[in-house]
Amino acid sequence: MSETSIALALEAAEARLRSILQTVPDAMIIIDERGRIESLSTTAERLFGYEADEACGRNVSLLMPSPYREQHDAYIGRYLETGERRIIGIGRIVVGRRKDGTTFPMHLTVGELRTGDRHHFTGFIRDLTDQQLTEDRLKELQSEVTHMSRFTALGEMASTLAHEINQPLTAISNYLKGSRRLLERMEGEHVEMLRDAVSKAADQALRAGQIIRRLREFVARGESERRIESLPKLIEDASTLALVGAREHGIAVTFRLDPAADLVLADRIQIQQVLVNLMRNAIEVMSEGGSVRRLDIATAAGPEDQVEVTVADTGAGLAPEVARQLFQPFVTTKRKGMGLGLSICRTIVEAHGGKIWVDSPPGGGTIFHFTLRAAADDRETDDA
Amino acid sequence: MSKAPEVILLVDDDAAVRNALKFSLEMEGFSVRLYPTPEALLAESDLPAGGCLVIDYRMPEIDGLELVERLRHRGVALPVLLISGRVTRSLRERASGLGIRDVLEKPLSDLAGSIRRVLDDGP
């Protein structure tokens, strides 16, 4: 073939590709083996808010939020090295990031194209933001969390009830106990009968206490299963669920994850529930108003095997008197809602041996903090 | 001559609980001072050298453990009994980390007995 005919063949192939990219209804992105974007379809341009010209040649990690952004090159590297498929040909729900910094859930399928010894990867992306599909795909995760949430709400009710009823029972049984002492020093015709009646009344107060305790134990039974979990993965899963609809409210989401805050000892579903709760609250608060709408999720390794997670919003903030009581059951700033969400969060975090608290800085916004116990990475220590 | 009654300092945000415990402890021969909030105890300038603190765990602003932590920072070494409507293993662990002698679950059928044991053990 002459040079001219090769050039013509190439041009024709490129024209075909361009035509495909312009008409394919799905968002489609082609990258090379170093992760650089080679081309993207018109739908992908619209979806991510980048023109082909500005995206081509840049690393595809541009289109994902942290921490995937930092790790994507390593994902490709690992695949090229081991051939182990984690997404290629499988398809997964992941989080995409638009040019304006907002994120959205998307379904990603990756195909591989080999020409000679070069690899290309083709990503097909379906935006899950508005679709029925979102609900279907998230249903499983959601029902798991919702089930847990109802379960814990019941447990929380029982525990609140137990606390509230134990207070008057404490008063009753101690008044009776004092009265019995007093009666021991008294003489008279009816004193013996009175002593007997007071003792029996005290026994009944204690019996009521035991019924309450049994109810609480029944609800709490087998609720927690703690394992070593990856904190970034917990946050990833929780945010996939929690961030649905964040974009509609114009909320930009940032993740700042400390690589040193990795493995934690946690009940996966419970901690996800805490994260989902805090993130949904933040989104709800910010969708009420304000020009800056930013949700920031951060982790930090702390002293004494603790890791700290913060969820910060740029909403209206909290009045100090509300902030102090926020974790009490039945305290709420919402018109709808029972005020159990944060109380459940506190129960869960404390059951994990952590603490949860809230800051409302003078500049506005609200920052929720909670701590978890870091788990030693046995794989590393064994090798050492 | 009988010796002066031991002083019990009691912090609980529930008035009925406070008054009932005062009544039953006084019937057992203790002298009882009541504080409706942790702040009220922290504001107390005249803490006795002996006796015992009885502190409720769940209170709205400063919880019982935090109160004990603050008292320890001030050098208050009085023995402490924590009382709570709900006693979990994690609460016991955190309490014992602060040197709290015992954690008792309400409705408290024998607070006086627990106080006597703590006082007999000495500081």
Short mmCIF file of N, CA and C in Angstrom, two decimals, chain A residues 206-356:
data_model
loop_
_atom_site.label_atom_id
_atom_site.label_comp_id
_atom_site.label_asym_id
_atom_site.label_seq_id
_atom_site.Cartn_x
_atom_site.Cartn_y
_atom_site.Cartn_z
N LEU A 206 -38.78 -3.24 91.20
CA LEU A 206 -37.61 -3.91 90.63
C LEU A 206 -38.04 -4.86 89.50
N ARG A 207 -39.19 -5.46 89.66
CA ARG A 207 -39.69 -6.37 88.62
C ARG A 207 -39.94 -5.60 87.32
N ALA A 208 -40.54 -4.40 87.47
CA ALA A 208 -40.76 -3.57 86.28
C ALA A 208 -39.42 -3.25 85.60
N GLY A 209 -38.40 -2.98 86.41
CA GLY A 209 -37.06 -2.70 85.87
C GLY A 209 -36.53 -3.88 85.08
N GLN A 210 -36.80 -5.09 85.58
CA GLN A 210 -36.31 -6.28 84.88
C GLN A 210 -37.03 -6.51 83.55
N ILE A 211 -38.32 -6.19 83.53
CA ILE A 211 -39.07 -6.34 82.28
C ILE A 211 -38.48 -5.40 81.22
N ILE A 212 -38.21 -4.18 81.63
CA ILE A 212 -37.60 -3.20 80.72
C ILE A 212 -36.27 -3.73 80.20
N ARG A 213 -35.47 -4.27 81.09
CA ARG A 213 -34.15 -4.77 80.70
C ARG A 213 -34.27 -5.91 79.69
N ARG A 214 -35.23 -6.79 79.95
CA ARG A 214 -35.42 -7.92 79.04
C ARG A 214 -35.85 -7.45 77.65
N LEU A 215 -36.74 -6.48 77.61
CA LEU A 215 -37.20 -5.92 76.33
C LEU A 215 -35.99 -5.37 75.56
N ARG A 216 -35.15 -4.65 76.25
CA ARG A 216 -34.00 -4.04 75.60
C ARG A 216 -33.03 -5.09 75.08
N GLU A 217 -32.79 -6.11 75.90
CA GLU A 217 -31.88 -7.17 75.46
C GLU A 217 -32.44 -7.90 74.25
N PHE A 218 -33.77 -8.08 74.25
CA PHE A 218 -34.41 -8.77 73.13
C PHE A 218 -34.20 -8.01 71.83
N VAL A 219 -34.38 -6.70 71.88
CA VAL A 219 -34.23 -5.89 70.67
C VAL A 219 -32.77 -5.80 70.24
N ALA A 220 -31.88 -5.78 71.21
CA ALA A 220 -30.47 -5.58 70.90
C ALA A 220 -29.79 -6.87 70.45
N ARG A 221 -30.48 -7.98 70.57
CA ARG A 221 -29.84 -9.27 70.34
C ARG A 221 -29.19 -9.39 68.96
N GLY A 222 -27.96 -9.79 68.96
CA GLY A 222 -27.25 -10.09 67.72
C GLY A 222 -27.19 -8.94 66.74
N GLU A 223 -27.25 -7.72 67.21
CA GLU A 223 -27.35 -6.63 66.24
C GLU A 223 -26.01 -6.26 65.62
N SER A 224 -24.93 -6.54 66.29
CA SER A 224 -23.67 -5.99 65.80
C SER A 224 -22.69 -7.10 65.39
N GLU A 225 -22.10 -6.90 64.24
CA GLU A 225 -21.11 -7.85 63.78
C GLU A 225 -19.90 -7.08 63.28
N ARG A 226 -18.89 -7.02 64.10
CA ARG A 226 -17.75 -6.18 63.73
C ARG A 226 -16.65 -6.96 63.05
N ARG A 227 -16.18 -6.41 61.97
CA ARG A 227 -15.07 -7.02 61.23
C ARG A 227 -14.09 -5.95 60.86
N ILE A 228 -12.96 -6.40 60.31
CA ILE A 228 -12.00 -5.43 59.79
C ILE A 228 -12.50 -4.97 58.42
N GLU A 229 -12.73 -3.68 58.29
CA GLU A 229 -13.26 -3.14 57.04
C GLU A 229 -12.36 -2.01 56.54
N SER A 230 -12.39 -1.82 55.22
CA SER A 230 -11.66 -0.70 54.65
C SER A 230 -12.53 0.55 54.76
N LEU A 231 -12.01 1.55 55.46
CA LEU A 231 -12.80 2.78 55.65
C LEU A 231 -13.10 3.47 54.31
N PRO A 232 -12.11 3.60 53.40
CA PRO A 232 -12.43 4.22 52.10
C PRO A 232 -13.55 3.49 51.37
N LYS A 233 -13.57 2.15 51.49
CA LYS A 233 -14.61 1.36 50.82
C LYS A 233 -15.98 1.62 51.47
N LEU A 234 -16.00 1.71 52.79
CA LEU A 234 -17.25 2.02 53.48
C LEU A 234 -17.80 3.36 53.02
N ILE A 235 -16.87 4.32 52.88
CA ILE A 235 -17.28 5.66 52.48
C ILE A 235 -17.76 5.64 51.02
N GLU A 236 -17.07 4.87 50.19
CA GLU A 236 -17.47 4.76 48.78
C GLU A 236 -18.89 4.21 48.67
N ASP A 237 -19.14 3.11 49.37
CA ASP A 237 -20.46 2.48 49.28
C ASP A 237 -21.55 3.40 49.82
N ALA A 238 -21.25 4.01 50.95
CA ALA A 238 -22.25 4.88 51.56
C ALA A 238 -22.52 6.09 50.67
N SER A 239 -21.47 6.64 50.04
CA SER A 239 -21.71 7.85 49.26
C SER A 239 -22.44 7.53 47.96
N THR A 240 -22.21 6.35 47.40
CA THR A 240 -22.96 5.97 46.20
C THR A 240 -24.45 6.09 46.49
N LEU A 241 -24.82 5.67 47.65
CA LEU A 241 -26.23 5.69 48.04
C LEU A 241 -26.67 7.10 48.46
N ALA A 242 -25.84 7.74 49.26
CA ALA A 242 -26.26 9.00 49.88
C ALA A 242 -26.26 10.17 48.89
N LEU A 243 -25.41 10.09 47.87
CA LEU A 243 -25.23 11.27 47.02
C LEU A 243 -26.21 11.33 45.86
N VAL A 244 -27.09 10.36 45.78
CA VAL A 244 -28.11 10.42 44.73
C VAL A 244 -28.90 11.72 44.90
N GLY A 245 -28.96 12.48 43.83
CA GLY A 245 -29.73 13.72 43.90
C GLY A 245 -28.94 14.93 44.36
N ALA A 246 -27.67 14.70 44.77
CA ALA A 246 -26.87 15.83 45.26
C ALA A 246 -26.70 16.88 44.16
N ARG A 247 -26.57 16.41 42.93
CA ARG A 247 -26.32 17.34 41.84
C ARG A 247 -27.52 18.23 41.56
N GLU A 248 -28.69 17.64 41.67
CA GLU A 248 -29.91 18.42 41.41
C GLU A 248 -29.95 19.63 42.33
N HIS A 249 -29.32 19.49 43.48
CA HIS A 249 -29.29 20.61 44.41
C HIS A 249 -28.02 21.43 44.26
N GLY A 250 -27.25 21.16 43.20
CA GLY A 250 -26.06 21.95 42.92
C GLY A 250 -24.98 21.80 43.99
N ILE A 251 -24.86 20.62 44.56
CA ILE A 251 -23.90 20.42 45.64
C ILE A 251 -22.62 19.77 45.11
N ALA A 252 -21.48 20.41 45.38
CA ALA A 252 -20.20 19.84 44.99
C ALA A 252 -19.69 18.98 46.15
N VAL A 253 -19.19 17.81 45.82
CA VAL A 253 -18.75 16.89 46.87
C VAL A 253 -17.24 16.68 46.76
N THR A 254 -16.55 16.79 47.87
CA THR A 254 -15.12 16.50 47.86
C THR A 254 -14.82 15.41 48.89
N PHE A 255 -13.85 14.59 48.56
CA PHE A 255 -13.40 13.55 49.48
C PHE A 255 -11.93 13.83 49.78
N ARG A 256 -11.58 13.89 51.02
CA ARG A 256 -10.17 14.03 51.40
C ARG A 256 -9.85 12.87 52.35
N LEU A 257 -9.33 11.80 51.80
CA LEU A 257 -9.14 10.60 52.60
C LEU A 257 -7.65 10.40 52.92
N ASP A 258 -7.39 10.28 54.19
CA ASP A 258 -6.03 10.07 54.67
C ASP A 258 -5.64 8.61 54.40
N PRO A 259 -4.58 8.39 53.59
CA PRO A 259 -4.20 7.00 53.29
C PRO A 259 -3.86 6.21 54.56
N ALA A 260 -3.48 6.91 55.62
CA ALA A 260 -3.14 6.23 56.86
C ALA A 260 -4.39 5.78 57.63
N ALA A 261 -5.54 6.32 57.26
CA ALA A 261 -6.80 5.90 57.91
C ALA A 261 -7.45 4.86 57.01
N ASP A 262 -7.00 3.63 57.11
CA ASP A 262 -7.47 2.64 56.15
C ASP A 262 -8.38 1.59 56.78
N LEU A 263 -7.81 0.69 57.56
CA LEU A 263 -8.64 -0.40 58.10
C LEU A 263 -9.22 -0.02 59.46
N VAL A 264 -10.51 -0.31 59.62
CA VAL A 264 -11.16 -0.03 60.90
C VAL A 264 -11.93 -1.27 61.34
N LEU A 265 -12.22 -1.31 62.63
CA LEU A 265 -13.02 -2.40 63.18
C LEU A 265 -14.45 -1.90 63.21
N ALA A 266 -15.31 -2.49 62.36
CA ALA A 266 -16.64 -1.90 62.23
C ALA A 266 -17.67 -2.91 61.78
N ASP A 267 -18.91 -2.66 62.17
CA ASP A 267 -20.03 -3.35 61.57
C ASP A 267 -20.36 -2.55 60.31
N ARG A 268 -20.12 -3.16 59.16
CA ARG A 268 -20.20 -2.45 57.88
C ARG A 268 -21.53 -1.70 57.71
N ILE A 269 -22.61 -2.41 57.91
CA ILE A 269 -23.92 -1.82 57.64
C ILE A 269 -24.23 -0.69 58.62
N GLN A 270 -23.85 -0.89 59.86
CA GLN A 270 -24.13 0.16 60.84
C GLN A 270 -23.35 1.43 60.56
N ILE A 271 -22.06 1.26 60.22
CA ILE A 271 -21.25 2.46 59.97
C ILE A 271 -21.69 3.13 58.67
N GLN A 272 -22.07 2.33 57.69
CA GLN A 272 -22.63 2.93 56.47
C GLN A 272 -23.88 3.73 56.79
N GLN A 273 -24.65 3.20 57.71
CA GLN A 273 -25.87 3.89 58.10
C GLN A 273 -25.55 5.25 58.73
N VAL A 274 -24.51 5.29 59.55
CA VAL A 274 -24.09 6.56 60.14
C VAL A 274 -23.67 7.52 59.03
N LEU A 275 -22.85 7.01 58.08
CA LEU A 275 -22.36 7.86 57.00
C LEU A 275 -23.50 8.37 56.11
N VAL A 276 -24.40 7.45 55.74
CA VAL A 276 -25.52 7.84 54.89
C VAL A 276 -26.36 8.90 55.60
N ASN A 277 -26.60 8.67 56.85
CA ASN A 277 -27.39 9.60 57.65
C ASN A 277 -26.77 11.00 57.67
N LEU A 278 -25.47 11.06 57.95
CA LEU A 278 -24.81 12.36 58.04
C LEU A 278 -24.79 13.04 56.67
N MET A 279 -24.53 12.26 55.60
CA MET A 279 -24.46 12.86 54.27
C MET A 279 -25.84 13.34 53.81
N ARG A 280 -26.87 12.52 54.05
CA ARG A 280 -28.22 12.92 53.63
C ARG A 280 -28.68 14.17 54.41
N ASN A 281 -28.34 14.21 55.69
CA ASN A 281 -28.67 15.40 56.48
C ASN A 281 -28.02 16.63 55.87
N ALA A 282 -26.73 16.49 55.51
CA ALA A 282 -25.98 17.62 54.95
C ALA A 282 -26.63 18.09 53.65
N ILE A 283 -26.99 17.13 52.79
CA ILE A 283 -27.61 17.47 51.51
C ILE A 283 -28.95 18.17 51.74
N GLU A 284 -29.70 17.63 52.67
CA GLU A 284 -31.01 18.19 52.98
C GLU A 284 -30.89 19.63 53.47
N VAL A 285 -29.92 19.84 54.36
CA VAL A 285 -29.72 21.18 54.92
C VAL A 285 -29.31 22.17 53.83
N MET A 286 -28.39 21.72 52.94
CA MET A 286 -27.89 22.65 51.93
C MET A 286 -28.91 22.92 50.83
N SER A 287 -29.82 21.95 50.59
CA SER A 287 -30.79 22.19 49.52
C SER A 287 -31.83 23.20 49.96
N GLU A 288 -31.79 23.60 51.24
CA GLU A 288 -32.74 24.61 51.70
C GLU A 288 -32.33 26.02 51.33
N GLY A 289 -31.06 26.23 51.01
CA GLY A 289 -30.63 27.57 50.64
C GLY A 289 -29.14 27.75 50.72
N GLY A 290 -28.69 28.96 50.46
CA GLY A 290 -27.25 29.24 50.51
C GLY A 290 -26.64 29.17 49.14
N SER A 291 -25.67 30.04 48.86
CA SER A 291 -25.09 30.08 47.52
C SER A 291 -23.96 29.07 47.38
N VAL A 292 -23.15 28.90 48.42
CA VAL A 292 -22.07 27.91 48.37
C VAL A 292 -22.62 26.60 48.90
N ARG A 293 -22.55 25.56 48.10
CA ARG A 293 -23.05 24.26 48.54
C ARG A 293 -21.98 23.22 48.36
N ARG A 294 -21.28 22.95 49.43
CA ARG A 294 -20.18 22.02 49.34
C ARG A 294 -20.27 20.99 50.47
N LEU A 295 -20.16 19.73 50.08
CA LEU A 295 -20.13 18.66 51.06
C LEU A 295 -18.72 18.10 51.07
N ASP A 296 -18.10 18.09 52.21
CA ASP A 296 -16.71 17.63 52.30
C ASP A 296 -16.65 16.44 53.26
N ILE A 297 -16.10 15.34 52.74
CA ILE A 297 -15.98 14.15 53.56
C ILE A 297 -14.50 13.86 53.73
N ALA A 298 -14.05 13.80 54.96
CA ALA A 298 -12.61 13.64 55.19
C ALA A 298 -12.34 12.59 56.24
N THR A 299 -11.17 11.96 56.15
CA THR A 299 -10.74 11.05 57.21
C THR A 299 -9.35 11.45 57.67
N ALA A 300 -9.01 11.09 58.88
CA ALA A 300 -7.68 11.38 59.39
C ALA A 300 -7.32 10.31 60.42
N ALA A 301 -6.10 9.81 60.32
CA ALA A 301 -5.62 8.88 61.34
C ALA A 301 -5.26 9.71 62.57
N GLY A 302 -5.77 9.30 63.73
CA GLY A 302 -5.51 10.06 64.94
C GLY A 302 -4.63 9.27 65.88
N PRO A 303 -4.39 9.81 67.09
CA PRO A 303 -3.57 9.09 68.06
C PRO A 303 -4.35 7.92 68.66
N GLU A 304 -3.65 7.04 69.32
CA GLU A 304 -4.23 5.90 70.06
C GLU A 304 -5.16 5.05 69.19
N ASP A 305 -4.69 4.69 67.99
CA ASP A 305 -5.45 3.79 67.13
C ASP A 305 -6.85 4.27 66.80
N GLN A 306 -7.03 5.58 66.77
CA GLN A 306 -8.33 6.11 66.41
C GLN A 306 -8.26 6.68 65.00
N VAL A 307 -9.34 6.56 64.26
CA VAL A 307 -9.45 7.33 63.03
C VAL A 307 -10.67 8.22 63.17
N GLU A 308 -10.55 9.40 62.56
CA GLU A 308 -11.65 10.34 62.67
C GLU A 308 -12.24 10.58 61.29
N VAL A 309 -13.56 10.58 61.23
CA VAL A 309 -14.26 10.86 59.98
C VAL A 309 -15.02 12.16 60.19
N THR A 310 -14.93 13.07 59.21
CA THR A 310 -15.73 14.29 59.32
C THR A 310 -16.59 14.45 58.08
N VAL A 311 -17.79 14.93 58.31
CA VAL A 311 -18.73 15.23 57.22
C VAL A 311 -19.13 16.69 57.43
N ALA A 312 -18.67 17.55 56.51
CA ALA A 312 -18.89 18.98 56.69
C ALA A 312 -19.77 19.54 55.59
N ASP A 313 -20.71 20.38 55.96
CA ASP A 313 -21.54 21.03 54.95
C ASP A 313 -21.41 22.53 55.08
N THR A 314 -21.95 23.25 54.08
CA THR A 314 -21.91 24.70 54.11
C THR A 314 -23.33 25.24 54.30
N GLY A 315 -24.12 24.51 55.05
CA GLY A 315 -25.50 24.94 55.31
C GLY A 315 -25.55 26.06 56.33
N ALA A 316 -26.72 26.28 56.88
CA ALA A 316 -26.92 27.43 57.77
C ALA A 316 -26.24 27.27 59.13
N GLY A 317 -25.79 26.07 59.45
CA GLY A 317 -25.17 25.87 60.76
C GLY A 317 -26.22 25.63 61.83
N LEU A 318 -25.75 25.49 63.07
CA LEU A 318 -26.65 25.14 64.16
C LEU A 318 -26.54 26.15 65.27
N ALA A 319 -27.69 26.44 65.88
CA ALA A 319 -27.66 27.27 67.09
C ALA A 319 -27.01 26.44 68.20
N PRO A 320 -26.20 27.10 69.07
CA PRO A 320 -25.47 26.34 70.11
C PRO A 320 -26.39 25.47 70.96
N GLU A 321 -27.60 25.98 71.29
CA GLU A 321 -28.46 25.19 72.17
C GLU A 321 -28.99 23.95 71.45
N VAL A 322 -29.10 24.04 70.12
CA VAL A 322 -29.51 22.86 69.36
C VAL A 322 -28.34 21.88 69.26
N ALA A 323 -27.15 22.42 68.98
CA ALA A 323 -25.96 21.58 68.81
C ALA A 323 -25.72 20.71 70.04
N ARG A 324 -25.95 21.29 71.23
CA ARG A 324 -25.68 20.55 72.46
C ARG A 324 -26.60 19.35 72.63
N GLN A 325 -27.84 19.47 72.13
CA GLN A 325 -28.82 18.43 72.38
C GLN A 325 -29.06 17.53 71.18
N LEU A 326 -28.33 17.78 70.11
CA LEU A 326 -28.65 17.17 68.83
C LEU A 326 -28.67 15.66 68.85
N PHE A 327 -27.85 15.06 69.71
CA PHE A 327 -27.75 13.60 69.70
C PHE A 327 -28.73 12.94 70.66
N GLN A 328 -29.53 13.77 71.34
CA GLN A 328 -30.56 13.20 72.22
C GLN A 328 -31.70 12.69 71.35
N PRO A 329 -32.32 11.59 71.76
CA PRO A 329 -33.46 11.10 70.98
C PRO A 329 -34.59 12.13 70.98
N PHE A 330 -35.34 12.15 69.90
CA PHE A 330 -36.51 13.00 69.73
C PHE A 330 -36.19 14.49 69.71
N VAL A 331 -34.93 14.85 69.46
CA VAL A 331 -34.58 16.25 69.23
C VAL A 331 -34.36 16.38 67.74
N THR A 332 -35.10 17.26 67.08
CA THR A 332 -34.94 17.39 65.64
C THR A 332 -35.09 18.83 65.19
N THR A 333 -34.40 19.16 64.09
CA THR A 333 -34.57 20.49 63.50
C THR A 333 -35.48 20.40 62.27
N LYS A 334 -35.92 19.17 61.97
CA LYS A 334 -36.72 18.99 60.77
C LYS A 334 -38.20 19.04 61.10
N ARG A 335 -38.97 19.48 60.10
CA ARG A 335 -40.41 19.51 60.31
C ARG A 335 -40.96 18.08 60.34
N LYS A 336 -40.43 17.26 59.43
CA LYS A 336 -40.80 15.85 59.47
C LYS A 336 -39.66 15.08 60.09
N GLY A 337 -39.95 13.99 60.70
CA GLY A 337 -38.87 13.20 61.28
C GLY A 337 -39.01 13.11 62.77
N MET A 338 -38.51 12.01 63.30
CA MET A 338 -38.72 11.76 64.72
C MET A 338 -37.55 12.18 65.58
N GLY A 339 -36.47 12.61 64.93
CA GLY A 339 -35.32 12.98 65.73
C GLY A 339 -34.59 11.77 66.28
N LEU A 340 -34.64 10.68 65.53
CA LEU A 340 -33.93 9.49 66.00
C LEU A 340 -32.63 9.25 65.23
N GLY A 341 -32.49 9.85 64.03
CA GLY A 341 -31.33 9.57 63.18
C GLY A 341 -30.01 9.77 63.88
N LEU A 342 -29.80 10.95 64.43
CA LEU A 342 -28.51 11.24 65.05
C LEU A 342 -28.35 10.51 66.37
N SER A 343 -29.47 10.26 67.02
CA SER A 343 -29.41 9.49 68.25
C SER A 343 -28.96 8.05 67.95
N ILE A 344 -29.47 7.51 66.83
CA ILE A 344 -29.02 6.19 66.40
C ILE A 344 -27.55 6.23 66.03
N CYS A 345 -27.13 7.29 65.33
CA CYS A 345 -25.71 7.43 64.98
C CYS A 345 -24.86 7.37 66.25
N ARG A 346 -25.32 8.08 67.27
CA ARG A 346 -24.54 8.08 68.50
C ARG A 346 -24.50 6.69 69.12
N THR A 347 -25.64 6.02 69.15
CA THR A 347 -25.67 4.67 69.71
C THR A 347 -24.69 3.77 68.97
N ILE A 348 -24.71 3.85 67.64
CA ILE A 348 -23.83 2.99 66.85
C ILE A 348 -22.36 3.33 67.10
N VAL A 349 -22.04 4.61 67.03
CA VAL A 349 -20.63 5.01 67.19
C VAL A 349 -20.13 4.63 68.59
N GLU A 350 -20.95 4.87 69.60
CA GLU A 350 -20.52 4.54 70.96
C GLU A 350 -20.39 3.03 71.16
N ALA A 351 -21.27 2.28 70.49
CA ALA A 351 -21.15 0.82 70.59
C ALA A 351 -19.86 0.35 69.93
N HIS A 352 -19.32 1.15 69.02
CA HIS A 352 -18.04 0.83 68.39
C HIS A 352 -16.87 1.37 69.20
N GLY A 353 -17.16 1.93 70.36
CA GLY A 353 -16.09 2.48 71.20
C GLY A 353 -15.59 3.83 70.71
N GLY A 354 -16.40 4.51 69.89
CA GLY A 354 -15.99 5.82 69.38
C GLY A 354 -16.82 6.93 69.98
N LYS A 355 -16.57 8.14 69.50
CA LYS A 355 -17.32 9.31 69.96
C LYS A 355 -17.87 10.04 68.74
N ILE A 356 -18.98 10.72 68.92
CA ILE A 356 -19.53 11.53 67.84
C ILE A 356 -19.84 12.90 68.39
#
